[in-house]
């Protein structure tokens, strides 16, 4: 009896070892753990049910998109890359320029009926660089307006007819601020990574960051002037406090701010923080002009950085599942982001949006979606910091009364950091 037990135990052990040896490990790393840790954990659990032959291992998350890109750039040199990395949508360009991610075109072409799984051309366009697909979008966000309906009512505003323009929002913000010294009228998350909420009001007016061949600053025209003057008005007219993004969120969730403009990605976290203390409504980003007004798509994409073919093949199965209907639906339900996958939106999330109309606000803006712009050349990341510094001079109040001068200074500084050779930016 003992011998048979020992033999059975030995066979079980051997089978377990064999199974472990047959598994291909895929190492995955993602940013913003406060937003995505639970999301990735749940998707991994579902993935394991259908792909027991692949073991997904998580590295410690990146704290931000900037850290994610900088780490990958360093790890490419030391050969310590993860197999799969999630990066800010505007960072594809710099990684492709360094030939770090694997092109996905071959994998996509080999898939049968891929469109029936919700994959479509717009998804590929987001992750395309130099004519090839290097990334698939995972979590997409657009800027929206969060409104504390209780404060709007107290200020005499019409909760059924909320403003759709900056002028209207500022008028309402003044009324809310007049409720008391501890109440803010409006906040604007200008410091979101990658100058996202600088690009938004410029693109909304039909503007661009640079000219067509990316040799000259283009945000110094009427669109950029409108954007910079509007940000200054938030301070000079709306009395916007000088808070960082987490503090703005916390202050709004505490019921101390009437209007907060930020990413849809903050929706679940903010709603949880509010905890029913007041009625929250989200509305569309203001003053998007027709026909050329657009909004930059924020969020992150997934890239394969594995070098070994077996690892890449396994990583593709991971990428497909994470961006497919099931993974995309889990992502939407656990965050405020939108899934770019059609089947996830149209089938899996139909009831979800009916029950959660605040989540649908950003989805209703999908027709306005354009790329989150990344500046060309080796100074691309530095340009982002330079723009942030100039915006800070407005928001801090130091130069809030001279937005046109700040815009001129910012234009000069960015122009000096662009590649000098015509065509080098392409």
mmCIF file of C-alpha atoms in Angstrom:
data_model
loop_
_atom_site.group_PDB
_atom_site.id
_atom_site.type_symbol
_atom_site.label_atom_id
_atom_site.label_comp_id
_atom_site.label_asym_id
_atom_site.label_seq_id
_atom_site.Cartn_x
_atom_site.Cartn_y
_atom_site.Cartn_z
ATOM 1 C CA UNK A 1 0.000 0.000 0.000
ATOM 2 C CA UNK A 2 2.821 2.368 0.971
ATOM 3 C CA UNK A 3 4.678 1.553 -2.238
ATOM 4 C CA UNK A 4 1.596 2.309 -4.333
ATOM 5 C CA UNK A 5 1.087 5.637 -2.497
ATOM 6 C CA UNK A 6 4.737 6.566 -3.057
ATOM 7 C CA UNK A 7 4.470 5.627 -6.739
ATOM 8 C CA UNK A 8 1.288 7.669 -7.184
ATOM 9 C CA UNK A 9 2.824 10.647 -5.427
ATOM 10 C CA UNK A 10 5.905 10.368 -7.608
ATOM 11 C CA UNK A 11 3.782 10.296 -10.757
ATOM 12 C CA UNK A 12 1.845 13.364 -9.606
ATOM 13 C CA UNK A 13 5.107 15.181 -8.921
ATOM 14 C CA UNK A 14 6.515 14.252 -12.333
ATOM 15 C CA UNK A 15 3.287 15.365 -14.046
ATOM 16 C CA UNK A 16 3.411 18.672 -12.196
ATOM 17 C CA UNK A 17 7.036 19.211 -13.201
ATOM 18 C CA UNK A 18 6.229 18.303 -16.801
ATOM 19 C CA UNK A 19 3.325 20.758 -16.834
ATOM 20 C CA UNK A 20 5.523 23.509 -15.439
ATOM 21 C CA UNK A 21 8.176 22.747 -18.049
ATOM 22 C CA UNK A 22 5.579 22.888 -20.837
ATOM 23 C CA UNK A 23 4.353 26.298 -19.703
ATOM 24 C CA UNK A 24 5.790 29.344 -21.418
ATOM 25 C CA UNK A 25 6.285 32.232 -19.024
ATOM 26 C CA UNK A 26 5.338 35.701 -20.221
ATOM 27 C CA UNK A 27 6.589 38.567 -18.056
ATOM 28 C CA UNK A 28 4.250 41.563 -18.113
ATOM 29 C CA UNK A 29 4.650 45.088 -16.745
ATOM 30 C CA UNK A 30 2.074 47.894 -16.620
ATOM 31 C CA UNK A 31 1.823 51.483 -15.252
ATOM 32 C CA UNK A 32 -0.354 53.181 -12.638
ATOM 33 C CA UNK A 33 -0.996 50.400 -10.109
ATOM 34 C CA UNK A 34 -3.655 52.465 -8.325
ATOM 35 C CA UNK A 35 -5.753 52.311 -11.496
ATOM 36 C CA UNK A 36 -4.816 48.982 -13.041
ATOM 37 C CA UNK A 37 -3.600 46.400 -10.507
ATOM 38 C CA UNK A 38 -7.031 44.864 -9.920
ATOM 39 C CA UNK A 39 -7.799 45.038 -13.647
ATOM 40 C CA UNK A 40 -4.734 43.069 -14.720
ATOM 41 C CA UNK A 41 -5.183 40.571 -11.900
ATOM 42 C CA UNK A 42 -8.744 39.781 -13.006
ATOM 43 C CA UNK A 43 -7.832 39.517 -16.680
ATOM 44 C CA UNK A 44 -4.930 37.189 -15.813
ATOM 45 C CA UNK A 45 -7.306 34.929 -13.887
ATOM 46 C CA UNK A 46 -9.597 34.647 -16.908
ATOM 47 C CA UNK A 47 -6.659 34.155 -19.267
ATOM 48 C CA UNK A 48 -5.324 31.244 -17.189
ATOM 49 C CA UNK A 49 -8.631 29.404 -17.682
ATOM 50 C CA UNK A 50 -8.234 29.309 -21.463
ATOM 51 C CA UNK A 51 -4.433 29.286 -21.747
ATOM 52 C CA UNK A 52 -3.022 27.005 -19.039
ATOM 53 C CA UNK A 53 0.058 26.510 -21.223
ATOM 54 C CA UNK A 54 1.092 30.147 -20.655
ATOM 55 C CA UNK A 55 2.111 31.514 -17.266
ATOM 56 C CA UNK A 56 1.731 35.282 -16.890
ATOM 57 C CA UNK A 57 4.099 36.824 -14.345
ATOM 58 C CA UNK A 58 3.804 40.457 -13.282
ATOM 59 C CA UNK A 59 6.733 42.745 -12.572
ATOM 60 C CA UNK A 60 6.323 45.583 -10.098
ATOM 61 C CA UNK A 61 4.206 48.206 -11.905
ATOM 62 C CA UNK A 62 5.598 51.410 -13.373
ATOM 63 C CA UNK A 63 4.505 54.465 -11.413
ATOM 64 C CA UNK A 64 3.778 56.532 -14.544
ATOM 65 C CA UNK A 65 4.000 56.549 -18.321
ATOM 66 C CA UNK A 66 7.250 58.508 -18.176
ATOM 67 C CA UNK A 67 8.846 55.951 -15.867
ATOM 68 C CA UNK A 68 7.544 53.135 -18.076
ATOM 69 C CA UNK A 69 9.239 54.547 -21.157
ATOM 70 C CA UNK A 70 12.475 55.416 -19.405
ATOM 71 C CA UNK A 71 12.727 51.935 -17.877
ATOM 72 C CA UNK A 72 12.146 50.192 -21.183
ATOM 73 C CA UNK A 73 14.716 52.379 -22.904
ATOM 74 C CA UNK A 74 17.289 51.438 -20.237
ATOM 75 C CA UNK A 75 16.321 47.758 -20.175
ATOM 76 C CA UNK A 76 16.686 47.509 -23.942
ATOM 77 C CA UNK A 77 20.357 48.375 -23.494
ATOM 78 C CA UNK A 78 20.928 45.915 -20.632
ATOM 79 C CA UNK A 79 18.764 43.166 -22.205
ATOM 80 C CA UNK A 80 16.367 43.056 -19.235
ATOM 81 C CA UNK A 81 13.097 43.848 -20.979
ATOM 82 C CA UNK A 82 9.791 42.283 -19.932
ATOM 83 C CA UNK A 83 8.072 40.235 -22.635
ATOM 84 C CA UNK A 84 5.011 42.488 -22.712
ATOM 85 C CA UNK A 85 4.901 46.154 -21.709
ATOM 86 C CA UNK A 86 2.015 48.600 -21.389
ATOM 87 C CA UNK A 87 3.019 52.115 -22.411
ATOM 88 C CA UNK A 88 1.382 55.515 -22.747
ATOM 89 C CA UNK A 89 -0.273 55.915 -26.107
ATOM 90 C CA UNK A 90 1.995 58.850 -26.938
ATOM 91 C CA UNK A 91 5.203 56.881 -26.270
ATOM 92 C CA UNK A 92 4.977 54.375 -29.138
ATOM 93 C CA UNK A 93 7.061 56.605 -31.371
ATOM 94 C CA UNK A 94 10.163 56.830 -29.189
ATOM 95 C CA UNK A 95 10.230 53.046 -28.627
ATOM 96 C CA UNK A 96 9.802 52.260 -32.326
ATOM 97 C CA UNK A 97 12.593 54.713 -33.148
ATOM 98 C CA UNK A 98 14.850 52.576 -30.942
ATOM 99 C CA UNK A 99 13.558 49.333 -32.597
ATOM 100 C CA UNK A 100 12.403 47.926 -29.239
ATOM 101 C CA UNK A 101 8.892 46.510 -29.860
ATOM 102 C CA UNK A 102 8.094 43.702 -32.293
ATOM 103 C CA UNK A 103 5.851 44.496 -35.286
ATOM 104 C CA UNK A 104 2.473 42.789 -35.026
ATOM 105 C CA UNK A 105 1.411 42.824 -38.685
ATOM 106 C CA UNK A 106 2.323 39.181 -39.260
ATOM 107 C CA UNK A 107 0.335 38.022 -36.251
ATOM 108 C CA UNK A 108 -2.673 40.127 -37.256
ATOM 109 C CA UNK A 109 -2.601 38.835 -40.838
ATOM 110 C CA UNK A 110 -2.524 35.214 -39.611
ATOM 111 C CA UNK A 111 -5.681 35.620 -37.521
ATOM 112 C CA UNK A 112 -8.957 34.396 -39.006
ATOM 113 C CA UNK A 113 -12.119 36.484 -38.572
ATOM 114 C CA UNK A 114 -10.247 38.886 -36.341
ATOM 115 C CA UNK A 115 -12.870 41.556 -36.946
ATOM 116 C CA UNK A 116 -15.534 39.310 -35.394
ATOM 117 C CA UNK A 117 -13.545 39.459 -32.155
ATOM 118 C CA UNK A 118 -13.935 43.227 -32.146
ATOM 119 C CA UNK A 119 -10.600 44.189 -33.691
ATOM 120 C CA UNK A 120 -10.785 46.914 -36.356
ATOM 121 C CA UNK A 121 -8.695 49.361 -38.341
ATOM 122 C CA UNK A 122 -8.976 52.231 -35.863
ATOM 123 C CA UNK A 123 -7.390 49.999 -33.212
ATOM 124 C CA UNK A 124 -4.462 49.302 -35.522
ATOM 125 C CA UNK A 125 -4.110 52.975 -36.465
ATOM 126 C CA UNK A 126 -3.564 53.974 -32.844
ATOM 127 C CA UNK A 127 -0.558 51.667 -32.570
ATOM 128 C CA UNK A 128 0.874 52.265 -36.036
ATOM 129 C CA UNK A 129 4.268 53.867 -36.543
ATOM 130 C CA UNK A 130 6.398 53.995 -39.708
ATOM 131 C CA UNK A 131 3.707 52.063 -41.561
ATOM 132 C CA UNK A 132 3.647 49.039 -39.250
ATOM 133 C CA UNK A 133 1.482 48.048 -36.279
ATOM 134 C CA UNK A 134 3.584 47.858 -33.111
ATOM 135 C CA UNK A 135 0.906 48.123 -30.433
ATOM 136 C CA UNK A 136 -2.737 47.428 -29.745
ATOM 137 C CA UNK A 137 -4.725 49.858 -27.578
ATOM 138 C CA UNK A 138 -5.786 48.508 -24.195
ATOM 139 C CA UNK A 139 -7.375 51.366 -22.246
ATOM 140 C CA UNK A 140 -8.526 54.518 -24.007
ATOM 141 C CA UNK A 141 -9.516 57.756 -22.313
ATOM 142 C CA UNK A 142 -10.819 61.126 -23.425
ATOM 143 C CA UNK A 143 -11.153 64.337 -21.420
ATOM 144 C CA UNK A 144 -14.571 64.932 -19.859
ATOM 145 C CA UNK A 145 -16.165 67.295 -17.349
ATOM 146 C CA UNK A 146 -17.168 66.095 -13.859
ATOM 147 C CA UNK A 147 -19.943 68.133 -12.206
ATOM 148 C CA UNK A 148 -21.100 68.199 -8.574
ATOM 149 C CA UNK A 149 -24.847 68.604 -9.123
ATOM 150 C CA UNK A 150 -25.482 69.415 -5.464
ATOM 151 C CA UNK A 151 -23.201 72.469 -5.617
ATOM 152 C CA UNK A 152 -24.686 73.503 -8.963
ATOM 153 C CA UNK A 153 -28.171 73.456 -7.409
ATOM 154 C CA UNK A 154 -26.976 75.468 -4.402
ATOM 155 C CA UNK A 155 -25.442 78.019 -6.783
ATOM 156 C CA UNK A 156 -28.700 78.370 -8.695
ATOM 157 C CA UNK A 157 -27.525 76.499 -11.787
ATOM 158 C CA UNK A 158 -29.723 74.316 -13.993
ATOM 159 C CA UNK A 159 -28.663 70.696 -13.511
ATOM 160 C CA UNK A 160 -30.696 69.679 -16.569
ATOM 161 C CA UNK A 161 -29.021 72.223 -18.831
ATOM 162 C CA UNK A 162 -25.331 72.202 -17.992
ATOM 163 C CA UNK A 163 -22.933 74.398 -19.995
ATOM 164 C CA UNK A 164 -21.293 73.150 -23.182
ATOM 165 C CA UNK A 165 -18.829 76.043 -23.621
ATOM 166 C CA UNK A 166 -15.892 77.420 -21.655
ATOM 167 C CA UNK A 167 -17.766 80.696 -21.164
ATOM 168 C CA UNK A 168 -20.710 78.813 -19.691
ATOM 169 C CA UNK A 169 -18.512 76.682 -17.435
ATOM 170 C CA UNK A 170 -16.664 79.746 -16.142
ATOM 171 C CA UNK A 171 -19.925 81.578 -15.421
ATOM 172 C CA UNK A 172 -21.167 78.570 -13.454
ATOM 173 C CA UNK A 173 -17.815 78.209 -11.684
ATOM 174 C CA UNK A 174 -18.021 81.790 -10.433
ATOM 175 C CA UNK A 175 -21.455 81.122 -8.939
ATOM 176 C CA UNK A 176 -20.234 77.953 -7.216
ATOM 177 C CA UNK A 177 -17.145 79.683 -5.849
ATOM 178 C CA UNK A 178 -19.358 82.414 -4.391
ATOM 179 C CA UNK A 179 -20.992 79.811 -2.126
ATOM 180 C CA UNK A 180 -18.167 80.146 0.402
ATOM 181 C CA UNK A 181 -14.416 80.440 1.012
ATOM 182 C CA UNK A 182 -13.945 76.660 1.234
ATOM 183 C CA UNK A 183 -15.579 75.970 -2.131
ATOM 184 C CA UNK A 184 -13.770 75.899 -5.482
ATOM 185 C CA UNK A 185 -15.604 76.734 -8.658
ATOM 186 C CA UNK A 186 -13.460 74.801 -11.114
ATOM 187 C CA UNK A 187 -10.293 72.732 -11.446
ATOM 188 C CA UNK A 188 -8.501 71.524 -14.577
ATOM 189 C CA UNK A 189 -6.029 68.636 -14.449
ATOM 190 C CA UNK A 190 -3.492 70.461 -16.612
ATOM 191 C CA UNK A 191 -0.562 68.429 -15.238
ATOM 192 C CA UNK A 192 -1.731 65.083 -16.618
ATOM 193 C CA UNK A 193 1.219 63.294 -18.201
ATOM 194 C CA UNK A 194 2.340 64.152 -21.724
ATOM 195 C CA UNK A 195 0.722 67.632 -21.838
ATOM 196 C CA UNK A 196 -2.558 65.849 -22.546
ATOM 197 C CA UNK A 197 -4.811 68.668 -21.354
ATOM 198 C CA UNK A 198 -2.732 71.235 -23.197
ATOM 199 C CA UNK A 199 -3.241 69.341 -26.447
ATOM 200 C CA UNK A 200 -6.990 68.877 -25.806
ATOM 201 C CA UNK A 201 -8.138 72.520 -26.082
ATOM 202 C CA UNK A 202 -5.761 73.115 -29.023
ATOM 203 C CA UNK A 203 -7.031 70.066 -30.927
ATOM 204 C CA UNK A 204 -10.632 70.888 -29.966
ATOM 205 C CA UNK A 205 -10.300 74.118 -31.942
ATOM 206 C CA UNK A 206 -8.837 72.259 -34.936
ATOM 207 C CA UNK A 207 -5.207 73.081 -34.178
ATOM 208 C CA UNK A 208 -2.043 70.978 -34.174
ATOM 209 C CA UNK A 209 1.179 70.882 -32.186
ATOM 210 C CA UNK A 210 3.527 71.193 -35.183
ATOM 211 C CA UNK A 211 3.204 71.851 -38.911
ATOM 212 C CA UNK A 212 2.745 69.013 -41.415
ATOM 213 C CA UNK A 213 6.437 68.125 -41.785
ATOM 214 C CA UNK A 214 7.044 68.563 -38.042
ATOM 215 C CA UNK A 215 9.693 71.237 -38.434
ATOM 216 C CA UNK A 216 7.874 74.197 -36.879
ATOM 217 C CA UNK A 217 5.641 74.878 -33.886
ATOM 218 C CA UNK A 218 1.997 75.303 -34.919
ATOM 219 C CA UNK A 219 0.340 75.772 -31.525
ATOM 220 C CA UNK A 220 1.183 79.477 -31.529
ATOM 221 C CA UNK A 221 -1.766 80.325 -33.803
ATOM 222 C CA UNK A 222 -5.374 81.175 -32.895
ATOM 223 C CA UNK A 223 -6.066 77.682 -31.517
ATOM 224 C CA UNK A 224 -3.150 77.800 -29.097
ATOM 225 C CA UNK A 225 -3.950 81.373 -28.121
ATOM 226 C CA UNK A 226 -7.506 80.321 -27.276
ATOM 227 C CA UNK A 227 -6.213 77.374 -25.249
ATOM 228 C CA UNK A 228 -3.645 79.355 -23.265
ATOM 229 C CA UNK A 229 -6.041 82.228 -22.611
ATOM 230 C CA UNK A 230 -8.689 79.767 -21.438
ATOM 231 C CA UNK A 231 -6.299 78.121 -18.965
ATOM 232 C CA UNK A 232 -5.385 81.592 -17.706
ATOM 233 C CA UNK A 233 -9.093 82.463 -17.338
ATOM 234 C CA UNK A 234 -9.565 79.430 -15.103
ATOM 235 C CA UNK A 235 -7.151 81.133 -12.693
ATOM 236 C CA UNK A 236 -8.033 84.810 -13.118
ATOM 237 C CA UNK A 237 -11.814 84.456 -13.508
ATOM 238 C CA UNK A 238 -12.594 81.028 -12.086
ATOM 239 C CA UNK A 239 -10.273 81.325 -9.085
ATOM 240 C CA UNK A 240 -8.776 77.897 -9.771
ATOM 241 C CA UNK A 241 -6.483 76.800 -6.908
ATOM 242 C CA UNK A 242 -2.931 75.667 -7.591
ATOM 243 C CA UNK A 243 -3.324 71.939 -6.867
ATOM 244 C CA UNK A 244 -1.736 68.870 -8.393
ATOM 245 C CA UNK A 245 -3.894 66.220 -10.042
ATOM 246 C CA UNK A 246 -4.354 63.921 -6.984
ATOM 247 C CA UNK A 247 -5.251 66.907 -4.801
ATOM 248 C CA UNK A 248 -7.780 68.157 -7.368
ATOM 249 C CA UNK A 249 -9.403 64.722 -7.421
ATOM 250 C CA UNK A 250 -9.515 64.480 -3.628
ATOM 251 C CA UNK A 251 -10.935 67.996 -3.252
ATOM 252 C CA UNK A 252 -13.640 67.341 -5.837
ATOM 253 C CA UNK A 253 -14.530 63.970 -4.281
ATOM 254 C CA UNK A 254 -14.815 65.672 -0.882
ATOM 255 C CA UNK A 255 -17.569 67.892 -2.288
ATOM 256 C CA UNK A 256 -15.463 71.060 -2.255
ATOM 257 C CA UNK A 257 -15.318 71.716 -6.037
ATOM 258 C CA UNK A 258 -18.192 72.320 -8.425
ATOM 259 C CA UNK A 259 -16.557 71.440 -11.774
ATOM 260 C CA UNK A 260 -13.528 69.259 -12.392
ATOM 261 C CA UNK A 261 -12.111 68.599 -15.863
ATOM 262 C CA UNK A 262 -9.925 65.546 -16.241
ATOM 263 C CA UNK A 263 -9.695 62.128 -17.871
ATOM 264 C CA UNK A 264 -12.495 59.585 -17.998
ATOM 265 C CA UNK A 265 -9.886 57.210 -16.561
ATOM 266 C CA UNK A 266 -10.477 58.826 -13.164
ATOM 267 C CA UNK A 267 -14.173 58.004 -13.147
ATOM 268 C CA UNK A 268 -14.265 54.813 -11.087
ATOM 269 C CA UNK A 269 -11.713 56.045 -8.571
ATOM 270 C CA UNK A 270 -13.486 59.383 -8.188
ATOM 271 C CA UNK A 271 -16.924 57.771 -7.916
ATOM 272 C CA UNK A 272 -15.642 55.400 -5.243
ATOM 273 C CA UNK A 273 -14.101 58.314 -3.339
ATOM 274 C CA UNK A 274 -17.369 60.282 -3.499
ATOM 275 C CA UNK A 275 -19.197 57.318 -2.025
ATOM 276 C CA UNK A 276 -22.640 58.807 -2.626
ATOM 277 C CA UNK A 277 -21.914 62.060 -0.764
ATOM 278 C CA UNK A 278 -23.294 64.050 -3.688
ATOM 279 C CA UNK A 279 -24.785 63.546 -7.158
ATOM 280 C CA UNK A 280 -22.110 63.294 -9.868
ATOM 281 C CA UNK A 281 -22.730 63.880 -13.562
ATOM 282 C CA UNK A 282 -20.222 63.806 -16.410
ATOM 283 C CA UNK A 283 -20.589 65.880 -19.569
ATOM 284 C CA UNK A 284 -18.614 66.287 -22.787
ATOM 285 C CA UNK A 285 -15.452 68.395 -23.135
ATOM 286 C CA UNK A 286 -16.434 71.979 -24.078
ATOM 287 C CA UNK A 287 -16.056 73.918 -27.325
ATOM 288 C CA UNK A 288 -15.051 71.176 -29.752
ATOM 289 C CA UNK A 289 -15.593 73.007 -33.043
ATOM 290 C CA UNK A 290 -16.926 71.403 -36.212
ATOM 291 C CA UNK A 291 -15.765 70.018 -38.562
ATOM 292 C CA UNK A 292 -12.102 69.775 -37.564
ATOM 293 C CA UNK A 293 -12.207 69.758 -33.764
ATOM 294 C CA UNK A 294 -10.721 66.632 -32.201
ATOM 295 C CA UNK A 295 -9.716 65.317 -28.775
ATOM 296 C CA UNK A 296 -6.496 63.417 -28.010
ATOM 297 C CA UNK A 297 -6.950 59.789 -27.057
ATOM 298 C CA UNK A 298 -5.202 59.091 -23.787
ATOM 299 C CA UNK A 299 -4.558 55.800 -22.132
ATOM 300 C CA UNK A 300 -2.177 52.977 -22.837
ATOM 301 C CA UNK A 301 -1.274 50.386 -25.413
ATOM 302 C CA UNK A 302 0.355 46.982 -25.173
ATOM 303 C CA UNK A 303 3.570 46.081 -26.996
ATOM 304 C CA UNK A 304 5.560 42.873 -27.327
ATOM 305 C CA UNK A 305 9.234 43.297 -26.443
ATOM 306 C CA UNK A 306 10.212 39.604 -26.198
ATOM 307 C CA UNK A 307 13.056 38.601 -28.529
ATOM 308 C CA UNK A 308 12.636 34.804 -28.455
ATOM 309 C CA UNK A 309 10.080 33.506 -31.007
ATOM 310 C CA UNK A 310 8.350 31.109 -28.583
ATOM 311 C CA UNK A 311 8.024 33.942 -26.088
ATOM 312 C CA UNK A 312 6.694 36.264 -28.781
ATOM 313 C CA UNK A 313 4.102 33.720 -29.878
ATOM 314 C CA UNK A 314 2.934 33.278 -26.293
ATOM 315 C CA UNK A 315 3.006 37.050 -25.776
ATOM 316 C CA UNK A 316 0.715 37.470 -28.791
ATOM 317 C CA UNK A 317 -1.869 35.235 -27.115
ATOM 318 C CA UNK A 318 -1.604 37.490 -24.050
ATOM 319 C CA UNK A 319 -1.984 40.659 -26.128
ATOM 320 C CA UNK A 320 -4.998 39.228 -27.985
ATOM 321 C CA UNK A 321 -6.788 38.285 -24.777
ATOM 322 C CA UNK A 322 -6.035 41.521 -22.943
ATOM 323 C CA UNK A 323 -7.308 43.646 -25.859
ATOM 324 C CA UNK A 324 -10.061 41.210 -26.919
ATOM 325 C CA UNK A 325 -13.717 41.286 -25.854
ATOM 326 C CA UNK A 326 -13.286 39.670 -22.425
ATOM 327 C CA UNK A 327 -10.168 41.551 -21.361
ATOM 328 C CA UNK A 328 -11.497 44.860 -22.679
ATOM 329 C CA UNK A 329 -14.806 44.437 -20.857
ATOM 330 C CA UNK A 330 -13.045 43.703 -17.554
ATOM 331 C CA UNK A 331 -10.882 46.779 -18.106
ATOM 332 C CA UNK A 332 -13.941 49.004 -18.640
ATOM 333 C CA UNK A 333 -15.796 47.628 -15.612
ATOM 334 C CA UNK A 334 -12.839 48.094 -13.253
ATOM 335 C CA UNK A 335 -11.637 51.520 -14.479
ATOM 336 C CA UNK A 336 -13.117 54.597 -16.115
ATOM 337 C CA UNK A 337 -11.388 53.904 -19.408
ATOM 338 C CA UNK A 338 -13.099 52.912 -22.653
ATOM 339 C CA UNK A 339 -12.290 49.722 -24.498
ATOM 340 C CA UNK A 340 -11.326 50.219 -28.147
ATOM 341 C CA UNK A 341 -12.713 46.742 -28.899
ATOM 342 C CA UNK A 342 -16.086 46.893 -30.722
ATOM 343 C CA UNK A 343 -17.481 43.627 -29.367
ATOM 344 C CA UNK A 344 -16.657 44.663 -25.800
ATOM 345 C CA UNK A 345 -18.540 47.946 -26.249
ATOM 346 C CA UNK A 346 -21.489 46.688 -28.271
ATOM 347 C CA UNK A 347 -22.119 43.321 -26.583
ATOM 348 C CA UNK A 348 -20.363 42.850 -23.251
ATOM 349 C CA UNK A 349 -20.892 46.412 -21.985
ATOM 350 C CA UNK A 350 -24.338 47.311 -23.325
ATOM 351 C CA UNK A 351 -26.054 46.832 -19.964
ATOM 352 C CA UNK A 352 -23.085 48.336 -18.125
ATOM 353 C CA UNK A 353 -23.429 51.667 -19.954
ATOM 354 C CA UNK A 354 -27.199 51.675 -19.428
ATOM 355 C CA UNK A 355 -26.622 51.408 -15.672
ATOM 356 C CA UNK A 356 -23.604 53.743 -15.667
ATOM 357 C CA UNK A 357 -24.359 56.709 -17.969
ATOM 358 C CA UNK A 358 -21.395 58.666 -16.592
ATOM 359 C CA UNK A 359 -19.153 56.051 -18.217
ATOM 360 C CA UNK A 360 -20.851 56.550 -21.552
ATOM 361 C CA UNK A 361 -19.950 60.258 -21.834
ATOM 362 C CA UNK A 362 -16.489 59.509 -23.185
ATOM 363 C CA UNK A 363 -17.821 56.766 -25.465
ATOM 364 C CA UNK A 364 -20.153 59.366 -27.004
ATOM 365 C CA UNK A 365 -17.044 61.389 -27.958
ATOM 366 C CA UNK A 366 -15.281 58.546 -29.790
ATOM 367 C CA UNK A 367 -15.915 60.147 -33.185
ATOM 368 C CA UNK A 368 -13.637 63.023 -32.073
ATOM 369 C CA UNK A 369 -10.719 60.768 -31.204
ATOM 370 C CA UNK A 370 -7.262 61.597 -32.581
ATOM 371 C CA UNK A 371 -3.739 60.569 -31.653
ATOM 372 C CA UNK A 372 -2.122 61.843 -28.481
ATOM 373 C CA UNK A 373 0.782 63.704 -30.036
ATOM 374 C CA UNK A 374 4.395 62.806 -29.333
ATOM 375 C CA UNK A 375 7.067 65.325 -30.249
ATOM 376 C CA UNK A 376 9.826 64.120 -32.586
ATOM 377 C CA UNK A 377 13.529 63.730 -32.006
ATOM 378 C CA UNK A 378 15.760 63.013 -29.043
ATOM 379 C CA UNK A 379 14.300 65.983 -27.147
ATOM 380 C CA UNK A 380 10.710 64.698 -27.313
ATOM 381 C CA UNK A 381 10.452 64.001 -23.589
ATOM 382 C CA UNK A 382 12.253 67.232 -22.715
ATOM 383 C CA UNK A 383 9.733 69.228 -24.757
ATOM 384 C CA UNK A 384 6.953 67.717 -22.643
ATOM 385 C CA UNK A 385 8.673 69.035 -19.501
ATOM 386 C CA UNK A 386 9.246 72.477 -21.025
ATOM 387 C CA UNK A 387 5.547 72.832 -21.902
ATOM 388 C CA UNK A 388 4.585 71.707 -18.409
ATOM 389 C CA UNK A 389 6.857 74.345 -16.846
ATOM 390 C CA UNK A 390 5.276 77.126 -18.912
ATOM 391 C CA UNK A 391 1.757 75.954 -18.078
ATOM 392 C CA UNK A 392 2.744 75.874 -14.416
ATOM 393 C CA UNK A 393 3.686 79.551 -14.604
ATOM 394 C CA UNK A 394 0.058 80.265 -15.544
ATOM 395 C CA UNK A 395 -1.623 77.922 -13.056
ATOM 396 C CA UNK A 396 0.577 79.068 -10.168
ATOM 397 C CA UNK A 397 -0.639 82.589 -10.810
ATOM 398 C CA UNK A 398 2.848 83.955 -11.493
ATOM 399 C CA UNK A 399 2.078 84.732 -15.149
ATOM 400 C CA UNK A 400 -1.677 84.185 -15.316
ATOM 401 C CA UNK A 401 -2.231 87.723 -16.575
ATOM 402 C CA UNK A 402 0.092 87.353 -19.581
ATOM 403 C CA UNK A 403 -0.989 84.184 -21.418
ATOM 404 C CA UNK A 404 0.059 85.485 -24.847
ATOM 405 C CA UNK A 405 3.585 86.206 -23.620
ATOM 406 C CA UNK A 406 3.810 82.764 -22.015
ATOM 407 C CA UNK A 407 2.676 81.190 -25.291
ATOM 408 C CA UNK A 408 5.352 83.102 -27.211
ATOM 409 C CA UNK A 409 8.037 81.999 -24.741
ATOM 410 C CA UNK A 410 6.824 78.384 -24.887
ATOM 411 C CA UNK A 411 6.821 78.476 -28.691
ATOM 412 C CA UNK A 412 10.427 79.679 -28.758
ATOM 413 C CA UNK A 413 11.642 77.093 -26.264
ATOM 414 C CA UNK A 414 9.918 74.180 -28.027
ATOM 415 C CA UNK A 415 11.135 75.316 -31.455
ATOM 416 C CA UNK A 416 14.706 75.308 -30.180
ATOM 417 C CA UNK A 417 14.351 71.669 -29.105
ATOM 418 C CA UNK A 418 12.969 70.338 -32.391
ATOM 419 C CA UNK A 419 15.248 68.360 -34.740
ATOM 420 C CA UNK A 420 17.265 70.771 -36.900
ATOM 421 C CA UNK A 421 17.302 68.705 -40.074
ATOM 422 C CA UNK A 422 14.225 68.889 -42.273
ATOM 423 C CA UNK A 423 12.668 65.435 -42.477
ATOM 424 C CA UNK A 424 14.518 64.138 -39.393
ATOM 425 C CA UNK A 425 11.290 64.308 -37.468
ATOM 426 C CA UNK A 426 9.527 61.775 -39.661
#
